[in-house]
Coordinates of C-alpha atoms in Angstrom, one line a residue:
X1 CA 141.5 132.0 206.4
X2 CA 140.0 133.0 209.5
X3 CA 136.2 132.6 209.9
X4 CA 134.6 136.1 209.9
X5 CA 131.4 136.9 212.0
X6 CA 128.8 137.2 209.6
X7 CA 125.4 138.1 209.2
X8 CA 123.3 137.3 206.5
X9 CA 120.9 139.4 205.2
X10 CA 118.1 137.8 202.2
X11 CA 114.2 136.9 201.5
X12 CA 113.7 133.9 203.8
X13 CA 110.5 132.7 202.0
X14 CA 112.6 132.7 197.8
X15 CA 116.4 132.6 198.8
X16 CA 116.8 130.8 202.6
X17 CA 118.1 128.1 200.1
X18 CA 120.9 130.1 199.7
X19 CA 122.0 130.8 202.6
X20 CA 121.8 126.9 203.5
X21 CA 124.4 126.5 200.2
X22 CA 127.1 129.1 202.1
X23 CA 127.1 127.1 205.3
X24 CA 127.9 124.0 203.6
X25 CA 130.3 125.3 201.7
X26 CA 131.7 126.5 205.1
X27 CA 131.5 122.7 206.7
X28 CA 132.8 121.3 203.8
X29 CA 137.1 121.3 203.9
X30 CA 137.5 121.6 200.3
X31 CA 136.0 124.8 199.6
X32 CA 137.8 128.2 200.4
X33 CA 134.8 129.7 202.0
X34 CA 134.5 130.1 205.6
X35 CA 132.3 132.5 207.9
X36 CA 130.8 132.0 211.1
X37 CA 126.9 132.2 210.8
X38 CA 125.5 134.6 213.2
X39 CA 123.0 135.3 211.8
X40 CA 119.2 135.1 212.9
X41 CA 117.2 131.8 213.0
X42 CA 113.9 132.2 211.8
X43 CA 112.2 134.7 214.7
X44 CA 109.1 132.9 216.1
X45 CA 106.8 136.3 216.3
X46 CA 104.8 138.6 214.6
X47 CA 105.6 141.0 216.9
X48 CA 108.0 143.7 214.7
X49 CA 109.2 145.2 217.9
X50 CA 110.3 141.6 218.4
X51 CA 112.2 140.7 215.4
X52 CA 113.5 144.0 215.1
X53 CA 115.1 143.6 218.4
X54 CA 116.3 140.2 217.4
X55 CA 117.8 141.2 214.1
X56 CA 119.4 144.0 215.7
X57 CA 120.9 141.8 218.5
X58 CA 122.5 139.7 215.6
X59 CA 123.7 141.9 213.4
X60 CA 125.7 143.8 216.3
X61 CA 127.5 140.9 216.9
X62 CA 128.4 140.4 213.6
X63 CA 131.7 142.0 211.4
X64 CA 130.0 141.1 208.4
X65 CA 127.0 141.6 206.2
X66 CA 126.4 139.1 203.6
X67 CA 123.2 140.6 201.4
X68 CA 121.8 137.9 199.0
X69 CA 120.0 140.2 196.6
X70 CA 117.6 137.7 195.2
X71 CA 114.7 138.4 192.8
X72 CA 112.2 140.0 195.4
X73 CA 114.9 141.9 197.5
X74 CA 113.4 145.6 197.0
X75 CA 109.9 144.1 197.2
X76 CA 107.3 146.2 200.1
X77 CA 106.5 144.4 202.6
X78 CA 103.4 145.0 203.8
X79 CA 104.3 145.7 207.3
X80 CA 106.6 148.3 206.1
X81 CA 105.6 151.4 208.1
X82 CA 105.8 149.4 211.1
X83 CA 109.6 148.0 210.1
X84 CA 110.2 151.7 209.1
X85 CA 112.1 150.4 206.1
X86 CA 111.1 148.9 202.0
X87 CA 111.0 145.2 204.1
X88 CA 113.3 143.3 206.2
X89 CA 116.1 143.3 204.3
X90 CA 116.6 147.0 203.9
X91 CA 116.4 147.2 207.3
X92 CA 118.9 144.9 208.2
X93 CA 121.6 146.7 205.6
X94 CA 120.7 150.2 207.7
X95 CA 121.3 148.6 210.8
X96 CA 124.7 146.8 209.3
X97 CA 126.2 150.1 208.5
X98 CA 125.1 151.8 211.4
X99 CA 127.2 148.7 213.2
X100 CA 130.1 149.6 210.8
X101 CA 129.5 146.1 209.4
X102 CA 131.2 145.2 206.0
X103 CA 128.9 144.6 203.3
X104 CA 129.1 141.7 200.4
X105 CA 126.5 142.3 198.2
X106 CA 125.7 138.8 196.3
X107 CA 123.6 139.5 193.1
X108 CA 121.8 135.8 192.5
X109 CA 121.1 137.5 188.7
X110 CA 122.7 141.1 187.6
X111 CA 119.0 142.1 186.3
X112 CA 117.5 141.7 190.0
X113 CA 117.0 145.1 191.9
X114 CA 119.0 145.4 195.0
X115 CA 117.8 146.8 198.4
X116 CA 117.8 150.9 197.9
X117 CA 119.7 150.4 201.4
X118 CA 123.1 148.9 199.7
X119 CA 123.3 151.5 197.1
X120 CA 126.0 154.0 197.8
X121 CA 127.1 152.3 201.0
X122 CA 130.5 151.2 200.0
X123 CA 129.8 147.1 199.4
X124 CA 131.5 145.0 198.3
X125 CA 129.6 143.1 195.1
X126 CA 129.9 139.5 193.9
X127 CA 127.8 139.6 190.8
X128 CA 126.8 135.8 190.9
X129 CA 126.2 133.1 193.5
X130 CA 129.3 131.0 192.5
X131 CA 132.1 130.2 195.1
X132 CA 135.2 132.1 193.2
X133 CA 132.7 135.5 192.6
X134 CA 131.9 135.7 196.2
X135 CA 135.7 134.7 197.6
X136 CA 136.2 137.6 194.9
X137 CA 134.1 140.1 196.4
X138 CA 135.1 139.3 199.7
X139 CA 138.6 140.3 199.1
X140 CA 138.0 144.0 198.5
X141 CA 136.5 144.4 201.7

C-alpha cells in the first residue's frame, strides 16, 4: 500500500496519544497501516495568525485528513473568535476540504460529538480506534 500524505486533525492536550499509536502502527511492518505524517508539530506560539498559517501550510500539503473525534472535539475554545471557527479542529476540517483533502473521521467512542465541520462533508467514518475499523474506513475514500 502506498503511504498517503496525511494530516491529522485532534485535541492535542486529551488525544495527542492517539496520534502517537497511528505512527507506530505505520513504523511497525506487521500492521497494514501506513501514512506519511504531515502533519503539524506542536506550533511554538500563541500568536493565532501564526498557527493558523502553520496549520494551513500543512494541511495543503497533505491528500489526507485524518480527524480523531475524541471526547472534547466540539468543545469552544476560548480563542474562538480569533480562530474564526468552534476550536482548532473545526478549523482544520474547513481548511481540509477547501484543499479537497479526503476526510477519515475516527470516532474514539460513537457517543462523542464530532466537529460541526465534518458533518455533511462526505467523510469517510471509522467508528472505533482499532486498526481493522480505520483500514475499513479508509477504503471508501
Amino acid at each position: 500500500m502506498a503511504k498517503k500524505k496525511v494530516f491529522v486533525s485532534f485535541d492535542y492536550e486529551n488525544d495527542k496519544h492517539y496520534k502517537f499509536l497511528m505512527q507506530a502502527w505505520d513504523a511497525n511492518p506487521d500492521f497494514e497501516f501506513v501514512f506519511s505524517d504531515h502533519s503539524s508539530g506542536e506550533i511554538n506560539s500563541n500568536n493565532i495568525s501564526v498557527v493558523k498559517a502553520g496549520l494551513t501550510r500543512k494541511i495543503n500539503n497533505a491528500t489526507h485528513t485524518f480527524v480523531i473525534v475524541g471526547k472534547k472535539a466540539n468543545k469552544q475554545h476560548k480563542d474562538y473568535k480569533l480562530i474564526g471557527f468552534k476550536n482548532w479542529i473545526n478549523f482544520e476540517v474547513n481548511k481540509s476540504k477547501a484543499n479537497n483533502n479526503k476526510l477519515l473521521a475516527i470516532k474514539l467512542n460513537k457517543s462523542y460529538e464530532s466537529p460541526e465541520e465534518l458533518l455533511g462533508a462526505g467523510a469517510s467514518w471509522a467508528m472505533s480506534f482499532t486498526q481493522d475499523s480505520i483500514l475499513a474506513a479508509l477504503k471508501k475514500l
